[in-house]
């Protein structure tokens, strides 16, 4: 009798376990490289009237739009590492584009596997070490090619050579545009690759719309006859920025931050580009207007390719009856400038790049048509995904699940975070953006451009300065009010919070050389301001004296050589 009772109990428990397991939703995490909120209809931006993302907008309409999702560092590799680890860069160690994320630190995949999921990542990975923690991967090496992309694929023996480049064992090449190849590969895994007895966790990462915006030929006429609207601050940057971004009296304006027009003499989009060409004889104003149109059209054609491919995935999930059993999350790895403040690319802690799109659809628990202004960060994504899978956040993650916010029509609990922390460290590399850190609350953003490289001393320091934006009155950050006495108390309070956060995230120690500069300029008294002016003059002198290796090509164009 006792034995029979025990057997019944065991089978009951097994049933509960099976039901429990069945309750775990699939998770489809979609990330498109550099896809910014301004280019998503659901975010109601200026470009929404062009209807750039109808498929994604429908997903958003049936789910929730997060208005205040932020990345911790607006470049590919660090943001992806924050998402995979649930940790800030200072903890996971990936602060630049060259950081590796080894298998044992690919926490999100390891945890989801532990929770009983069949796991895969397809598309752009950009964390260097292969994603071995997933059951399956098919990822681009580094940035990958837009056309006829090569992939590293788990479990294959073949190897591919393209020209003289040998990709080695485990590589395969597909024909076509990367967005089509990535969606097709993801669908193949959903159809035949995954373990059908388990829920799935798929990270679907499009390479588009990352530069150089090589769209599929079928989009060449898309928006061709349309005049893309321009942001007002493409032309008039008003009071955005400071000595840190423009130099003393604007003396560094032509060297800091890649521009649309010819402002930046080293990098701007009127120069020859793989997707467009503007004659150098075209006058400056007209050249800038033309460059903006060409840039936006290429970018939006890539976005359209992503959106069309989303439809294939949505249709397949519907076909197999899993659409409503799947938590669909959509994001970019950071935002992007589409000409605002005459900037392109990302990196800057301003809204356009710090802000990430984040849209979730799961009709079983998320109310259609919701939105939220709760502040969430990319380190919170992994805990949220794990929460949907029924797991609590592991101790080693700093992020926090916001599943309850998603399911509570966007309403945040009382003890939810009041600020996001930002830290860009790749000082003056690539697009010539000075190193800086920032704190972003719902009302304000305080930035300290400390302007020194964390390692490379051959790169000149840029002038340090603080900036403050009143986001309620100035959401486009056109007016730096740091020096306005009206905001003195706000600055004081935000500095206290910023200091606390830096301590909490372990970035305030002496082991980081930049902390000396940060301390020197923390109070920003008259002496510090004067010192910053000297740094500005010195930087200009060093650039003009041909000492700056990032400017090598610029010097060469002028018939000059880099001086060591
Ligand atoms: Ca990116």
Coordinates of C-alpha atoms and ligand atoms in Angstrom, one line a residue:
X1 CA 0.0 0.0 0.0
X2 CA 2.7 2.3 1.0
X3 CA 4.7 1.5 -2.1
X4 CA 1.6 2.2 -4.3
X5 CA 1.1 5.5 -2.5
X6 CA 4.7 6.4 -3.2
X7 CA 4.3 5.5 -6.9
X8 CA 1.2 7.7 -7.2
X9 CA 3.1 10.6 -5.6
X10 CA 6.0 10.2 -7.9
X11 CA 3.8 10.1 -11.0
X12 CA 1.9 13.1 -9.8
X13 CA 5.1 15.0 -9.2
X14 CA 6.3 14.0 -12.7
X15 CA 3.0 15.4 -14.2
X16 CA 3.4 18.7 -12.3
X17 CA 7.0 18.9 -13.6
X18 CA 5.8 18.2 -17.2
X19 CA 3.0 20.8 -16.9
X20 CA 5.5 23.2 -15.4
X21 CA 8.0 22.6 -18.2
X22 CA 5.2 23.1 -20.8
X23 CA 4.4 26.4 -19.2
X24 CA 7.9 27.8 -20.0
X25 CA 7.4 30.0 -23.0
X26 CA 9.8 30.0 -25.9
X27 CA 12.0 33.1 -26.0
X28 CA 12.9 34.8 -29.2
X29 CA 15.4 37.6 -28.6
X30 CA 15.9 39.6 -31.8
X31 CA 18.7 42.2 -32.0
X32 CA 19.5 44.3 -35.1
X33 CA 22.9 45.9 -35.1
X34 CA 22.6 49.7 -34.7
X35 CA 18.8 49.8 -35.1
X36 CA 17.8 53.0 -33.4
X37 CA 14.4 54.1 -32.0
X38 CA 14.2 57.0 -34.5
X39 CA 13.9 54.4 -37.3
X40 CA 11.1 52.4 -35.7
X41 CA 7.5 53.4 -36.3
X42 CA 6.4 52.3 -32.9
X43 CA 8.6 55.0 -31.3
X44 CA 6.6 57.7 -33.1
X45 CA 9.7 59.6 -34.2
X46 CA 10.0 62.0 -37.1
X47 CA 10.7 59.1 -39.4
X48 CA 7.6 57.1 -38.3
X49 CA 5.5 58.7 -41.1
X50 CA 7.8 56.8 -43.6
X51 CA 6.5 53.6 -42.1
X52 CA 9.9 52.0 -41.9
X53 CA 8.9 49.0 -39.8
X54 CA 5.3 47.8 -40.2
X55 CA 6.0 44.2 -39.0
X56 CA 7.8 45.3 -35.9
X57 CA 5.2 47.9 -35.2
X58 CA 2.5 45.3 -35.2
X59 CA 4.5 43.2 -32.7
X60 CA 4.8 46.4 -30.6
X61 CA 1.1 47.1 -30.8
X62 CA 0.3 43.7 -29.5
X63 CA 2.8 44.1 -26.7
X64 CA 4.8 46.7 -24.8
X65 CA 7.2 49.5 -25.9
X66 CA 9.9 50.4 -23.4
X67 CA 10.6 54.2 -23.8
X68 CA 13.6 54.4 -21.4
X69 CA 15.8 51.4 -22.2
X70 CA 19.5 52.3 -22.1
X71 CA 22.8 50.7 -22.9
X72 CA 25.7 51.0 -20.6
X73 CA 28.2 51.7 -23.4
X74 CA 27.0 52.4 -27.0
X75 CA 29.2 50.2 -29.0
X76 CA 28.6 46.6 -30.2
X77 CA 30.9 44.4 -28.2
X78 CA 30.4 45.9 -24.7
X79 CA 26.7 46.1 -25.1
X80 CA 26.4 42.5 -26.3
X81 CA 28.6 41.4 -23.3
X82 CA 26.3 43.3 -20.9
X83 CA 23.3 41.4 -22.4
X84 CA 25.0 38.0 -22.3
X85 CA 26.3 38.4 -18.7
X86 CA 23.8 40.6 -17.0
X87 CA 26.9 42.4 -15.7
X88 CA 28.2 46.0 -16.2
X89 CA 31.4 46.2 -18.3
X90 CA 33.6 46.9 -15.3
X91 CA 32.6 43.4 -13.9
X92 CA 32.5 41.4 -17.1
X93 CA 35.7 43.1 -18.3
X94 CA 34.6 44.0 -21.8
X95 CA 35.0 47.7 -22.2
X96 CA 36.1 48.0 -25.9
X97 CA 35.5 46.3 -29.2
X98 CA 38.3 43.8 -28.7
X99 CA 37.0 42.0 -25.6
X100 CA 36.4 38.2 -25.7
X101 CA 33.6 36.5 -23.9
X102 CA 34.7 32.9 -23.2
X103 CA 32.2 30.0 -23.0
X104 CA 32.2 29.9 -19.2
X105 CA 31.0 33.6 -19.1
X106 CA 28.3 33.2 -21.7
X107 CA 26.0 33.1 -18.7
X108 CA 22.6 33.7 -20.4
X109 CA 23.0 30.7 -22.7
X110 CA 24.3 28.5 -19.8
X111 CA 21.4 29.4 -17.5
X112 CA 18.8 28.9 -20.2
X113 CA 20.2 25.5 -21.0
X114 CA 20.1 24.7 -17.3
X115 CA 16.4 25.8 -17.3
X116 CA 15.7 23.1 -19.9
X117 CA 15.8 25.2 -23.1
X118 CA 17.0 24.3 -26.5
X119 CA 19.3 27.2 -27.3
X120 CA 20.8 28.9 -30.3
X121 CA 22.3 32.1 -31.6
X122 CA 22.2 33.0 -35.3
X123 CA 23.7 36.1 -37.0
X124 CA 26.1 38.8 -35.7
X125 CA 27.7 37.7 -32.4
X126 CA 30.8 40.0 -32.2
X127 CA 32.1 38.6 -28.9
X128 CA 35.1 36.9 -30.6
X129 CA 35.2 33.6 -28.7
X130 CA 32.7 31.3 -30.4
X131 CA 29.3 31.0 -28.6
X132 CA 30.0 27.4 -27.5
X133 CA 27.6 27.7 -24.5
X134 CA 24.7 27.5 -26.9
X135 CA 23.4 24.1 -28.2
X136 CA 23.7 25.6 -31.7
X137 CA 25.3 28.6 -33.3
X138 CA 25.7 30.0 -36.8
X139 CA 27.4 33.4 -36.4
X140 CA 29.3 35.9 -38.5
X141 CA 33.0 36.1 -37.9
X142 CA 33.5 39.7 -36.4
X143 CA 31.4 42.2 -38.4
X144 CA 30.8 39.7 -41.2
X145 CA 29.9 40.4 -44.9
X146 CA 26.7 42.0 -46.1
X147 CA 26.7 39.8 -49.2
X148 CA 27.4 36.1 -49.4
X149 CA 28.2 36.0 -45.7
X150 CA 30.5 33.4 -44.2
X151 CA 29.4 31.8 -40.9
X152 CA 31.0 29.8 -38.1
X153 CA 28.6 27.0 -37.6
X154 CA 28.6 24.6 -34.7
X155 CA 29.2 20.9 -35.6
X156 CA 30.3 21.3 -39.2
X157 CA 33.6 20.1 -40.7
X158 CA 33.8 22.3 -43.8
X159 CA 36.1 25.3 -44.2
X160 CA 35.7 28.3 -46.4
X161 CA 38.2 30.5 -48.2
X162 CA 37.3 33.9 -49.6
X163 CA 40.1 35.3 -51.6
X164 CA 43.1 34.8 -49.5
X165 CA 41.2 34.7 -46.3
X166 CA 40.9 31.2 -44.8
X167 CA 38.1 31.0 -42.2
X168 CA 39.2 27.6 -41.1
X169 CA 37.3 24.6 -39.8
X170 CA 33.7 25.0 -39.0
X171 CA 33.0 27.8 -41.6
X172 CA 30.4 27.8 -44.3
X173 CA 29.4 30.4 -46.9
X174 CA 25.8 31.3 -48.0
X175 CA 24.7 33.2 -51.1
X176 CA 22.6 36.3 -50.8
X177 CA 22.1 39.3 -48.5
X178 CA 23.0 38.8 -44.8
X179 CA 19.6 39.6 -43.5
X180 CA 18.0 37.0 -45.7
X181 CA 20.7 34.4 -44.9
X182 CA 20.4 35.1 -41.2
X183 CA 16.6 34.7 -41.1
X184 CA 16.8 31.6 -43.3
X185 CA 19.4 30.0 -41.0
X186 CA 17.3 30.8 -37.9
X187 CA 14.2 29.3 -39.6
X188 CA 16.2 26.1 -40.5
X189 CA 17.1 25.7 -36.8
X190 CA 13.5 26.3 -35.7
X191 CA 12.3 23.7 -38.2
X192 CA 14.9 21.0 -38.0
X193 CA 17.7 21.9 -35.6
X194 CA 16.2 22.4 -32.2
X195 CA 15.1 19.8 -29.7
X196 CA 11.3 19.8 -30.3
X197 CA 10.7 18.4 -26.8
X198 CA 12.0 21.6 -25.1
X199 CA 11.0 25.2 -25.3
X200 CA 13.4 27.2 -27.4
X201 CA 15.7 30.2 -26.7
X202 CA 16.8 31.8 -29.9
X203 CA 19.0 34.9 -30.2
X204 CA 18.4 36.2 -33.7
X205 CA 21.0 38.9 -34.5
X206 CA 20.8 40.8 -37.7
X207 CA 24.0 42.5 -39.0
X208 CA 21.8 45.2 -40.6
X209 CA 21.5 48.1 -40.3
X210 CA 25.2 48.4 -39.3
X211 CA 27.4 50.5 -41.6
X212 CA 28.2 50.5 -44.5
X213 CA 24.5 49.9 -45.1
X214 CA 24.8 47.6 -48.1
X215 CA 21.1 46.9 -48.7
X216 CA 19.8 44.0 -50.8
X217 CA 19.3 45.1 -54.5
X218 CA 15.6 44.6 -54.3
X219 CA 15.4 47.8 -52.1
X220 CA 17.2 50.1 -54.5
X221 CA 14.0 52.0 -55.3
X222 CA 12.6 52.0 -51.8
X223 CA 12.2 55.7 -50.7
X224 CA 14.0 56.7 -53.9
X225 CA 11.5 59.5 -54.7
X226 CA 11.0 60.5 -51.0
X227 CA 12.5 63.5 -49.4
X228 CA 13.6 62.2 -46.0
X229 CA 12.7 64.7 -43.2
X230 CA 15.7 66.3 -41.5
X231 CA 16.1 66.7 -37.7
X232 CA 16.2 70.5 -36.9
X233 CA 19.5 70.0 -35.0
X234 CA 21.2 68.6 -38.1
X235 CA 21.7 72.3 -39.1
X236 CA 21.5 74.2 -35.9
X237 CA 23.3 72.4 -33.0
X238 CA 22.3 75.3 -30.7
X239 CA 23.7 74.9 -27.3
X240 CA 24.4 71.2 -27.4
X241 CA 27.9 70.2 -26.3
X242 CA 30.7 72.1 -24.5
X243 CA 34.4 72.7 -24.7
X244 CA 34.8 68.9 -24.4
X245 CA 33.0 68.3 -27.7
X246 CA 33.9 71.5 -29.6
X247 CA 37.2 72.7 -28.1
X248 CA 37.8 76.2 -26.7
X249 CA 35.8 78.7 -28.8
X250 CA 35.1 75.9 -31.2
X251 CA 38.8 75.3 -32.1
X252 CA 38.3 71.4 -32.1
X253 CA 35.0 71.3 -33.9
X254 CA 36.6 70.1 -37.1
X255 CA 38.2 67.2 -35.4
X256 CA 35.7 65.8 -32.9
X257 CA 32.7 63.6 -33.8
X258 CA 32.1 62.3 -37.3
X259 CA 29.7 64.6 -39.1
X260 CA 27.1 64.4 -41.9
X261 CA 28.4 67.7 -43.5
X262 CA 32.0 68.8 -43.9
X263 CA 32.4 70.1 -40.3
X264 CA 34.7 67.2 -39.4
X265 CA 37.5 67.5 -41.9
X266 CA 38.8 64.0 -41.2
X267 CA 35.5 62.0 -41.2
X268 CA 32.2 63.1 -42.7
X269 CA 29.6 61.6 -45.0
X270 CA 30.2 63.9 -47.9
X271 CA 33.4 62.0 -48.5
X272 CA 33.5 59.0 -50.9
X273 CA 31.5 56.1 -49.4
X274 CA 30.8 52.6 -50.7
X275 CA 27.0 53.4 -51.0
X276 CA 27.2 57.0 -52.4
X277 CA 29.4 59.6 -53.8
X278 CA 29.1 63.4 -53.6
X279 CA 31.4 65.5 -55.7
X280 CA 33.8 67.6 -53.7
X281 CA 32.8 70.5 -56.0
X282 CA 29.3 70.6 -54.5
X283 CA 29.0 73.5 -52.0
X284 CA 29.1 72.6 -48.3
X285 CA 25.4 73.1 -47.5
X286 CA 24.2 71.2 -50.5
X287 CA 26.7 68.5 -49.9
X288 CA 25.5 68.0 -46.4
X289 CA 21.8 67.8 -47.5
X290 CA 22.8 65.3 -50.2
X291 CA 24.9 63.2 -47.8
X292 CA 22.0 63.1 -45.3
X293 CA 19.5 61.8 -47.9
X294 CA 22.0 59.2 -49.1
X295 CA 22.9 58.1 -45.6
X296 CA 19.3 57.8 -44.4
X297 CA 18.1 56.0 -47.5
X298 CA 20.8 53.4 -47.3
X299 CA 20.2 52.9 -43.6
X300 CA 16.4 52.7 -44.0
X301 CA 16.7 50.2 -46.9
X302 CA 18.7 47.9 -44.5
X303 CA 16.0 48.4 -41.9
X304 CA 13.3 47.4 -44.4
X305 CA 15.2 44.2 -45.1
X306 CA 15.2 43.3 -41.4
X307 CA 11.5 44.1 -41.1
X308 CA 10.6 42.0 -44.1
X309 CA 12.6 39.1 -42.7
X310 CA 10.8 39.4 -39.3
X311 CA 7.6 38.6 -41.1
X312 CA 9.0 35.3 -42.3
X313 CA 9.8 34.4 -38.7
X314 CA 6.5 35.6 -37.3
X315 CA 4.6 33.7 -40.1
X316 CA 6.5 30.5 -39.3
X317 CA 5.7 30.8 -35.6
X318 CA 2.1 31.2 -36.4
X319 CA 2.1 28.3 -38.8
X320 CA 3.4 25.9 -36.1
X321 CA 1.1 27.4 -33.4
X322 CA 3.9 28.8 -31.3
X323 CA 3.5 32.6 -31.9
X324 CA 1.5 33.2 -28.7
X325 CA 3.7 30.8 -26.7
X326 CA 6.8 32.8 -27.5
X327 CA 8.1 35.8 -25.7
X328 CA 9.4 38.0 -28.5
X329 CA 11.8 40.7 -27.6
X330 CA 13.2 43.2 -30.1
X331 CA 16.2 45.5 -29.5
X332 CA 19.3 47.0 -31.1
X333 CA 22.6 46.7 -29.4
X334 CA 22.5 50.5 -28.9
X335 CA 20.9 53.5 -30.6
X336 CA 22.4 55.5 -33.5
X337 CA 22.6 59.1 -34.7
X338 CA 20.7 59.8 -37.9
X339 CA 22.2 63.3 -38.3
X340 CA 21.1 64.8 -34.9
X341 CA 23.6 67.4 -33.7
X342 CA 25.3 66.8 -37.0
X343 CA 26.5 63.4 -35.7
X344 CA 26.5 60.0 -37.2
X345 CA 27.3 56.6 -35.6
X346 CA 26.8 55.9 -31.9
X347 CA 29.3 56.1 -28.9
X348 CA 28.0 59.5 -27.5
X349 CA 26.0 59.3 -24.3
X350 CA 23.4 61.5 -25.9
X351 CA 19.9 60.1 -26.2
X352 CA 20.1 58.9 -29.8
X353 CA 22.8 56.4 -29.1
X354 CA 22.4 55.7 -25.4
X355 CA 18.7 54.8 -25.8
X356 CA 17.9 51.3 -27.1
X357 CA 14.7 50.1 -28.7
X358 CA 13.1 47.5 -26.5
X359 CA 9.8 45.9 -27.5
X360 CA 8.2 42.8 -26.0
X361 CA 5.2 40.7 -27.2
X362 CA 3.8 37.9 -25.1
X363 CA 0.0 38.1 -25.1
X364 CA -0.4 35.5 -22.3
X365 CA 0.9 38.0 -19.7
X366 CA 1.6 41.3 -21.4
X367 CA -1.2 43.6 -22.2
X368 CA -1.4 44.8 -25.8
X369 CA -0.7 48.5 -26.4
X370 CA 1.3 49.0 -23.2
X371 CA 4.3 51.3 -22.8
X372 CA 6.5 52.2 -20.0
X373 CA 8.9 55.0 -19.0
X374 CA 10.6 52.9 -16.4
X375 CA 14.4 53.1 -16.7
X376 CA 15.8 49.7 -17.7
X377 CA 19.4 48.9 -18.8
X378 CA 20.8 46.2 -21.1
X379 CA 22.2 44.4 -18.0
X380 CA 18.6 43.9 -17.0
X381 CA 17.7 41.9 -20.1
X382 CA 19.3 38.6 -19.1
X383 CA 17.6 38.6 -15.6
X384 CA 14.3 39.3 -17.4
X385 CA 14.7 36.5 -19.9
X386 CA 15.6 34.1 -17.1
X387 CA 12.5 35.2 -15.2
X388 CA 10.3 34.3 -18.1
X389 CA 12.0 30.9 -18.1
X390 CA 11.1 30.5 -14.4
X391 CA 14.6 31.2 -13.0
X392 CA 15.6 33.7 -10.3
X393 CA 18.5 36.1 -11.1
X394 CA 21.9 34.5 -10.3
X395 CA 23.9 36.3 -7.6
X396 CA 26.7 37.2 -10.1
X397 CA 24.4 39.3 -12.3
X398 CA 24.0 43.1 -11.4
X399 CA 20.9 43.5 -13.6
X400 CA 17.4 43.0 -12.3
X401 CA 14.4 41.4 -13.9
X402 CA 11.7 43.8 -15.2
X403 CA 9.3 41.1 -16.1
X404 CA 6.8 42.5 -13.5
X405 CA 7.0 45.9 -15.2
X406 CA 6.3 44.3 -18.6
X407 CA 3.3 42.4 -17.2
X408 CA 2.0 45.3 -15.1
X409 CA 1.2 47.6 -18.1
X410 CA 4.6 49.3 -17.6
X411 CA 4.2 50.3 -14.0
X412 CA 7.4 50.0 -12.0
X413 CA 7.6 48.8 -8.4
X414 CA 8.5 51.5 -5.8
X415 CA 12.0 50.3 -5.3
X416 CA 12.9 50.2 -9.0
X417 CA 16.1 52.0 -10.2
X418 CA 15.9 55.7 -10.7
X419 CA 18.9 56.1 -13.0
X420 CA 21.0 54.5 -15.7
X421 CA 24.8 54.6 -15.8
X422 CA 26.8 55.2 -19.0
X423 CA 30.5 54.9 -19.7
X424 CA 32.2 55.2 -23.1
X425 CA 35.9 54.4 -22.9
X426 CA 37.3 54.1 -26.4
X427 CA 38.6 57.7 -26.3
X428 CA 38.8 59.4 -29.8
X429 CA 38.9 56.1 -31.7
X430 CA 37.2 55.6 -35.0
X431 CA 34.6 58.4 -34.9
X432 CA 36.6 60.7 -32.6
X433 CA 34.4 60.7 -29.6
X434 CA 36.0 61.6 -26.2
X435 CA 35.8 59.2 -23.3
X436 CA 32.9 60.1 -20.9
X437 CA 30.5 58.9 -18.4
X438 CA 27.0 59.9 -17.6
X439 CA 24.0 59.4 -15.3
X440 CA 20.6 59.5 -16.8
X441 CA 17.4 59.8 -14.7
X442 CA 13.9 60.3 -16.0
X443 CA 14.4 64.1 -15.8
X444 CA 18.0 64.8 -16.3
X445 CA 21.3 63.7 -17.8
X446 CA 24.6 64.7 -16.4
X447 CA 27.7 63.9 -18.4
X448 CA 31.4 64.2 -17.6
X449 CA 33.7 64.2 -20.6
X450 CA 36.9 63.3 -19.0
X451 CA 38.7 62.9 -22.3
X452 CA 41.6 60.5 -21.7
X453 CA 42.2 57.0 -23.1
X454 CA 42.2 54.2 -20.6
X455 CA 45.4 52.7 -22.0
X456 CA 46.8 54.3 -25.1
X457 CA 48.8 57.4 -24.2
X458 CA 49.7 58.2 -27.9
X459 CA 46.2 59.5 -28.2
X460 CA 46.0 63.1 -27.0
X461 CA 43.7 64.0 -24.2
X462 CA 40.7 66.2 -25.0
X463 CA 39.4 69.0 -22.8
X464 CA 37.3 67.8 -19.8
X465 CA 33.9 69.3 -19.2
X466 CA 30.5 68.6 -17.7
X467 CA 27.2 68.9 -19.4
X468 CA 23.7 68.8 -18.0
X469 CA 20.4 68.4 -20.0
X470 CA 16.9 69.0 -18.7
X471 CA 15.2 66.2 -20.5
X472 CA 11.6 67.3 -19.6
X473 CA 12.1 70.7 -21.2
X474 CA 14.7 69.7 -23.7
X475 CA 14.3 66.1 -24.8
X476 CA 16.5 66.6 -27.9
X477 CA 19.4 67.8 -25.7
X478 CA 19.9 71.1 -27.5
X479 CA 20.7 73.2 -24.5
X480 CA 23.5 72.3 -22.1
X481 CA 22.5 74.0 -18.8
X482 CA 25.4 72.9 -16.7
X483 CA 26.5 76.5 -16.0
X484 CA 23.0 77.8 -15.3
X485 CA 22.9 78.6 -11.6
X486 CA 19.2 77.5 -11.5
X487 CA 20.4 73.9 -11.9
X488 CA 23.2 74.0 -9.3
X489 CA 21.3 71.9 -6.8
X490 CA 20.4 69.3 -9.5
X491 CA 24.1 69.0 -10.4
X492 CA 25.0 68.6 -6.8
X493 CA 22.5 65.8 -6.3
X494 CA 23.3 64.0 -9.5
X495 CA 27.0 64.1 -8.7
X496 CA 26.3 62.3 -5.4
X497 CA 24.3 59.6 -7.3
X498 CA 27.0 59.3 -10.0
X499 CA 29.6 58.8 -7.3
X500 CA 27.5 56.1 -5.6
X501 CA 26.9 54.3 -8.9
X502 CA 30.6 54.4 -9.8
X503 CA 31.5 52.9 -6.4
X504 CA 28.7 50.2 -6.8
X505 CA 30.0 49.2 -10.2
X506 CA 33.6 49.2 -9.1
X507 CA 34.9 51.8 -11.5
X508 CA 36.2 54.3 -9.0
X509 CA 39.4 52.6 -8.0
X510 CA 43.0 53.9 -8.5
X511 CA 43.7 51.0 -10.9
X512 CA 41.9 52.9 -13.6
X513 CA 44.2 55.8 -14.7
X514 CA 41.2 57.9 -15.9
X515 CA 40.1 58.3 -12.3
X516 CA 42.9 60.8 -11.6
X517 CA 41.5 63.0 -14.4
X518 CA 37.9 62.5 -13.1
X519 CA 38.9 63.5 -9.6
X520 CA 40.8 66.6 -10.9
X521 CA 37.8 67.8 -12.8
X522 CA 35.1 66.7 -10.4
X523 CA 34.4 70.1 -8.8
X524 CA 35.2 71.9 -12.0
X525 CA 36.3 75.1 -10.3
X526 CA 38.0 78.1 -12.1
X527 CA 41.4 76.4 -12.0
X528 CA 40.0 73.2 -13.6
X529 CA 38.2 75.2 -16.3
X530 CA 41.4 77.0 -17.1
X531 CA 43.3 73.8 -17.2
X532 CA 40.7 72.4 -19.7
X533 CA 41.3 75.4 -22.0
X534 CA 45.0 74.5 -22.0
X535 CA 44.2 70.9 -22.8
X536 CA 42.1 72.2 -25.7
X537 CA 45.0 74.3 -27.1
X538 CA 47.4 71.4 -26.6
X539 CA 45.2 68.9 -28.4
X540 CA 44.8 71.3 -31.4
X541 CA 48.6 71.9 -31.4
X542 CA 49.3 68.1 -31.5
X543 CA 46.8 67.4 -34.3
X544 CA 48.2 70.3 -36.4
X545 CA 51.7 69.1 -35.6
X546 CA 50.9 65.7 -37.1
X547 CA 51.3 63.7 -34.0
X548 CA 48.0 61.9 -33.9
X549 CA 48.0 58.5 -35.6
X550 CA 44.2 58.4 -36.1
X551 CA 44.7 61.4 -38.4
X552 CA 47.4 59.7 -40.5
X553 CA 45.2 59.5 -43.6
X554 CA 44.2 63.1 -43.3
X555 CA 47.9 64.2 -43.0
X556 CA 48.7 62.0 -46.1
X557 CA 45.9 63.7 -48.1
X558 CA 47.5 67.0 -47.3
X559 CA 50.9 65.7 -48.4
X560 CA 52.1 65.5 -44.8
X561 CA 53.5 62.6 -42.8
X562 CA 52.7 61.4 -39.3
X563 CA 55.4 62.6 -36.9
X564 CA 56.2 60.1 -34.1
Ligands
LIG1 CA1 26.1 48.0 -32.8

